Coordinates of C-alpha atoms (C1' of nucleotides) in Angstrom, one line a residue:
Chain F
M1 CA 16.5 7.4 -2.5
P2 CA 14.9 5.6 0.4
E3 CA 11.4 6.3 1.7
L4 CA 9.1 3.0 2.0
P5 CA 8.3 2.6 -2.0
E6 CA 12.4 2.8 -2.8
V7 CA 13.2 0.3 0.1
E8 CA 10.4 -2.1 -1.0
T9 CA 11.3 -1.7 -4.4
T10 CA 15.1 -2.5 -3.5
L11 CA 13.9 -5.5 -1.5
R12 CA 12.0 -6.7 -4.6
G13 CA 15.2 -6.4 -6.6
I14 CA 17.7 -8.2 -4.5
K15 CA 15.4 -11.0 -2.9
P16 CA 15.2 -13.3 -5.7
Y17 CA 19.3 -13.3 -5.9
L18 CA 20.0 -13.8 -2.4
E19 CA 17.3 -15.7 -0.3
H20 CA 18.4 -19.2 0.5
H21 CA 22.1 -18.5 -0.4
K22 CA 25.1 -18.6 1.8
I23 CA 27.4 -15.6 2.4
I24 CA 30.8 -16.8 1.9
Q25 CA 32.7 -13.6 2.0
V26 CA 32.2 -10.0 3.8
T27 CA 34.3 -7.1 2.8
V28 CA 33.8 -4.1 4.9
R29 CA 35.9 -1.0 3.6
H30 CA 34.5 1.8 5.8
H31 CA 33.0 1.1 9.2
G32 CA 32.1 4.9 9.6
L33 CA 28.3 4.7 9.0
R34 CA 25.7 6.3 11.2
W35 CA 26.5 3.8 13.9
P36 CA 30.1 2.0 13.7
V37 CA 29.5 -1.1 11.5
P38 CA 30.8 -4.1 14.3
L39 CA 34.4 -4.8 13.8
D40 CA 33.1 -8.7 14.0
I41 CA 30.3 -8.5 11.5
N42 CA 32.5 -10.6 9.2
K43 CA 32.7 -13.2 11.8
S44 CA 28.6 -13.0 12.4
L45 CA 27.9 -13.2 8.7
Q46 CA 30.1 -15.8 7.7
D47 CA 28.7 -18.7 6.1
Q48 CA 25.2 -17.8 7.3
V49 CA 22.3 -18.8 5.1
I50 CA 19.9 -16.1 4.5
T51 CA 16.6 -17.8 4.9
K52 CA 14.6 -14.7 4.5
I53 CA 14.9 -10.8 3.4
E54 CA 12.0 -8.5 4.8
R55 CA 11.3 -4.8 5.4
R56 CA 10.2 -3.3 8.2
G57 CA 9.5 0.5 8.0
K58 CA 12.8 1.4 5.9
Y59 CA 15.0 -1.1 7.6
L60 CA 16.0 -4.2 5.5
L61 CA 16.4 -7.3 7.7
F62 CA 18.5 -10.2 6.3
K63 CA 17.5 -13.4 8.7
S64 CA 19.6 -16.2 9.2
L65 CA 19.6 -19.1 11.7
K66 CA 21.9 -17.5 14.1
G67 CA 21.0 -13.8 13.9
T68 CA 19.9 -11.1 11.7
L69 CA 21.5 -8.4 9.4
I70 CA 19.8 -5.0 9.9
L71 CA 20.4 -2.6 6.8
H72 CA 19.1 1.2 6.8
L73 CA 19.7 3.2 3.5
G74 CA 19.6 6.4 5.3
M75 CA 19.5 9.3 3.0
S76 CA 21.7 8.2 0.2
G77 CA 22.1 4.6 0.5
S78 CA 21.6 2.1 -2.2
L79 CA 21.8 -1.7 -2.7
Q80 CA 22.7 -3.3 -6.0
I81 CA 23.4 -6.9 -7.1
L82 CA 26.9 -7.5 -9.0
T83 CA 27.1 -10.6 -11.2
D84 CA 30.6 -10.0 -11.7
F85 CA 33.1 -8.2 -9.6
L86 CA 33.6 -4.5 -10.0
P87 CA 36.4 -2.6 -8.6
P88 CA 34.8 -0.6 -5.6
K89 CA 34.3 3.0 -5.8
K90 CA 34.6 5.6 -3.2
H91 CA 31.4 5.1 -1.3
D92 CA 30.8 1.5 -2.0
H93 CA 31.4 0.4 1.8
I94 CA 30.2 -3.0 2.1
D95 CA 30.3 -6.1 -0.1
L96 CA 28.6 -9.5 0.9
V97 CA 29.6 -12.1 -1.7
F98 CA 27.2 -15.2 -1.7
D99 CA 27.7 -18.8 -2.9
N100 CA 26.1 -18.2 -6.1
H101 CA 28.6 -15.6 -7.1
M102 CA 26.3 -12.8 -6.6
I103 CA 27.6 -9.7 -4.8
L104 CA 25.4 -7.5 -2.9
R105 CA 27.2 -4.0 -2.6
F106 CA 26.3 -1.3 -0.3
T107 CA 26.8 2.2 -1.4
D108 CA 26.2 5.4 0.8
P109 CA 27.8 8.7 0.0
R110 CA 26.5 10.5 3.1
R111 CA 26.9 7.5 5.4
F112 CA 23.8 8.2 7.2
G113 CA 22.9 4.4 6.8
A114 CA 23.5 1.7 9.1
C115 CA 24.5 -1.9 9.0
L116 CA 24.3 -3.9 12.2
W117 CA 24.0 -7.6 13.5
T118 CA 21.5 -8.8 16.4
K119 CA 21.4 -12.3 17.6
N120 CA 18.0 -11.7 18.7
D121 CA 14.6 -11.0 17.6
P122 CA 15.2 -8.0 15.1
F123 CA 11.8 -6.5 15.9
Q124 CA 12.6 -6.3 19.8
H125 CA 16.0 -4.4 18.5
E126 CA 16.3 -0.9 20.1
L127 CA 15.9 0.7 16.9
L128 CA 12.7 -1.2 15.6
K129 CA 11.1 -2.0 18.8
S130 CA 8.8 1.5 19.1
L131 CA 8.1 1.7 15.5
G132 CA 4.4 2.3 14.5
P133 CA 2.4 0.3 12.1
E134 CA 3.3 -0.5 8.5
P135 CA 1.1 2.2 6.3
L136 CA 0.1 -0.5 4.1
S137 CA -1.2 -2.8 6.5
H138 CA -4.8 -3.3 7.9
S139 CA -3.7 -1.9 11.4
F140 CA -3.0 1.5 10.0
T141 CA -6.6 3.1 9.7
G142 CA -8.2 6.4 10.1
V143 CA -9.4 5.4 13.6
Y144 CA -5.9 4.6 14.6
L145 CA -4.6 8.0 13.3
F146 CA -7.3 10.0 14.9
K147 CA -6.7 8.4 18.2
K148 CA -3.2 8.7 18.1
A149 CA -3.2 12.5 16.9
K150 CA -5.6 13.3 20.0
G151 CA -3.7 16.2 21.9
R152 CA -0.8 16.4 19.9
K153 CA 0.0 20.0 18.3
V154 CA 2.6 19.0 16.1
A155 CA 2.0 19.8 12.3
I156 CA 0.1 17.2 10.6
K157 CA 3.1 16.8 8.1
N158 CA 5.7 16.2 11.0
F159 CA 3.2 13.9 12.9
I160 CA 3.1 11.4 10.0
M161 CA 6.7 11.7 9.4
N162 CA 7.3 10.4 12.8
S163 CA 8.2 6.5 12.8
Q164 CA 6.5 6.1 16.0
V165 CA 3.2 6.9 14.4
V166 CA 3.6 5.3 11.0
V167 CA 6.8 4.1 9.6
G168 CA 7.9 4.8 6.1
V169 CA 6.4 8.1 5.1
G170 CA 9.2 10.6 4.4
N171 CA 9.4 14.1 3.1
I172 CA 8.4 13.3 -0.4
Y173 CA 5.3 11.0 0.4
A174 CA 4.1 13.0 3.1
T175 CA 3.9 16.0 1.0
E176 CA 2.2 14.3 -1.9
A177 CA -0.3 12.6 0.7
L178 CA -1.5 15.6 2.3
F179 CA -1.9 17.2 -1.3
A180 CA -4.1 14.3 -2.1
A181 CA -6.0 14.5 1.0
K182 CA -6.6 18.4 0.8
I183 CA -5.1 18.8 4.2
H184 CA -2.9 21.7 5.2
P185 CA 0.5 20.5 6.2
E186 CA 0.7 23.1 9.1
M187 CA -2.5 21.8 10.7
P188 CA -2.0 20.7 14.2
A189 CA -2.3 17.1 14.3
G190 CA -5.0 16.9 17.1
D191 CA -7.4 19.1 15.1
L192 CA -7.9 16.3 12.4
T193 CA -11.4 15.2 12.1
P194 CA -12.1 11.8 12.3
K195 CA -13.2 12.2 8.4
Q196 CA -9.8 13.7 7.8
A197 CA -8.0 11.0 9.5
E198 CA -9.7 8.5 7.3
T199 CA -9.0 10.6 4.1
L200 CA -5.4 11.0 5.2
T201 CA -4.7 7.2 5.9
K202 CA -6.2 6.3 2.4
N203 CA -4.2 8.9 0.8
I204 CA -1.0 7.7 2.3
K205 CA -1.8 4.2 1.3
K206 CA -2.6 5.1 -2.1
T207 CA 0.4 7.6 -2.7
L208 CA 2.9 4.7 -1.4
Q209 CA 1.1 2.0 -3.3
A210 CA 1.0 4.0 -6.6
A211 CA 4.9 4.9 -5.8
I212 CA 5.8 1.1 -5.3
E213 CA 4.0 0.1 -8.8
K214 CA 6.4 2.5 -10.5
G215 CA 9.4 1.4 -8.8
G216 CA 9.7 4.3 -6.5
T217 CA 11.0 7.9 -6.9
T218 CA 14.4 8.8 -8.1
L219 CA 15.2 12.3 -8.0
K220 CA 19.1 11.6 -8.7
D221 CA 20.7 8.9 -10.9
F222 CA 20.2 5.7 -9.2
T223 CA 21.4 2.1 -10.1
Q224 CA 18.7 -0.6 -9.8
S225 CA 19.6 -3.3 -7.6
D226 CA 19.9 -5.7 -10.4
G227 CA 22.2 -3.2 -12.3
K228 CA 19.5 -2.3 -15.2
P229 CA 18.5 1.3 -15.7
G230 CA 17.3 3.2 -12.7
Y231 CA 13.7 3.5 -11.3
F232 CA 10.5 4.7 -13.2
K233 CA 10.0 8.3 -12.1
L234 CA 6.8 9.0 -10.2
K235 CA 4.7 12.0 -11.4
L236 CA 4.9 14.0 -8.2
K237 CA 2.0 16.7 -7.9
V238 CA 3.7 19.1 -5.3
Y239 CA 7.0 17.9 -4.3
G240 CA 9.7 19.9 -5.8
R241 CA 7.1 22.2 -7.7
G242 CA 7.1 25.3 -5.5
G243 CA 6.0 28.3 -7.3
Q244 CA 4.5 26.0 -10.1
L245 CA 0.9 25.8 -10.8
C246 CA -1.4 23.4 -8.7
V247 CA -2.5 20.7 -11.1
R248 CA -5.9 21.1 -9.5
C249 CA -6.7 24.8 -9.1
K250 CA -3.9 26.3 -11.0
I251 CA -2.7 28.8 -8.6
P252 CA 1.2 28.8 -7.6
L253 CA 2.2 26.5 -5.1
T254 CA 3.6 27.5 -1.9
E255 CA 6.9 26.2 -0.6
I256 CA 7.7 26.5 3.3
R257 CA 10.0 24.8 5.5
Q258 CA 9.0 22.4 8.4
G259 CA 11.7 21.4 11.0
Q260 CA 14.5 22.1 8.5
R261 CA 12.5 20.0 5.4
S262 CA 10.9 21.7 2.4
T263 CA 7.0 21.3 2.2
V264 CA 5.1 22.1 -0.9
Y265 CA 1.4 22.9 -0.6
C266 CA -1.6 24.6 -2.5
S267 CA -2.8 27.3 -0.3
S268 CA -6.3 27.1 -2.1
C269 CA -7.1 23.5 -2.1
Q270 CA -5.1 22.8 1.4
K271 CA -6.9 24.3 4.2
I272 CA -6.3 24.4 7.7
Chain B
dA1 C1' 4.9 13.1 27.7
dC2 C1' 5.8 16.4 23.9
dA3 C1' 7.9 19.7 20.8
dT4 C1' 12.0 21.8 18.7
dT5 C1' 16.7 21.9 17.2
dG6 C1' 21.2 20.1 16.2
dA7 C1' 24.1 16.7 14.6
dC8 C1' 25.9 13.3 11.6
dC9 C1' 28.2 13.5 6.3
dT10 C1' 28.9 14.0 1.2
dG11 C1' 28.0 16.1 -3.4
dG12 C1' 25.7 19.0 -6.7
dG13 C1' 23.9 23.3 -8.0
dA14 C1' 23.3 28.4 -8.0
dG15 C1' 25.5 32.9 -7.5
dC16 C1' 29.4 35.7 -7.4
Chain U
dT1 C1' 37.6 27.9 -12.9
dG2 C1' 37.0 28.6 -8.0
dC3 C1' 35.1 29.7 -3.9
dT4 C1' 31.0 29.8 -0.6
dC5 C1' 26.5 28.8 0.6
dC6 C1' 22.5 26.1 0.6
dC7 C1' 19.9 22.2 -0.5
dA8 C1' 19.3 17.1 -0.3
dG9 C1' 15.2 10.8 -0.1
dG10 C1' 16.7 10.1 7.7
dT11 C1' 16.3 9.9 12.4
dC12 C1' 18.5 9.8 16.7
dA13 C1' 20.3 12.7 20.9
dA14 C1' 20.1 16.6 23.7
dT15 C1' 17.3 20.4 25.3
dG16 C1' 13.3 23.1 27.0

DNA sequence: ACATTGACCTGGGAGC
DNA sequence: TGCTCCCAGGTCAATG
């Protein structure tokens, strides 16, 4: 599920149940995630009050007085709140039980996700310290993108999916934002004009914001964090629509691969 | 410094 | 039904 809107939706879903509550029990059933879940993470988390939960890019940060739990959902991870204990299924790897009896359950079939602990400032953590600006912040501007892209030969789609350039933009929203901005996904990043950089940043913001307002995109079944039915489905204009007709000019959409990821675009409205 | 590719995993769907 | 192959929301590490 997780690009920025899905992580943000998850955050908003779990936050009200967990902030200012104490972790009273930790169960790790599978330590083999992207990086090993530290064997002593139980000890680190035990009796910690979560003072704040926030998002940085696609990372979720659970802050306490003694340190921060860093979670990443990878490709297939999800979080849900259980109000009553349910027997864990095959891919339910981690449970955090809180003093209000809520259980935060981490599920991740592909195990590309991460669950780590740091005693220090999480923003200085190895995985977070080189991240680019938040796409919805004021620091992500056309001027920034234009300067950053200068001299770069990589395709613009790969460029905006680079978390050192801007965080949170994954395959779906990169594809959608480029269509909205009428920019060809294979255009070298350094060839962007200042005007195109401006249009692209605006459309990245617009696309992400619209997706957040709709509760993110679900391509497969997904249990929302409060256990209620899944997310609203965003109406994607190009992603997953290769061969179908462009909503603007009605010609068939082209599907290609860029860096082992699929890209769909309109060869008529997205020119290099 | 930059660009490209492989690697990590499981499950679902298409095609035979 | 069952097998094989390809694809999937991410991103780090190794290589040129």
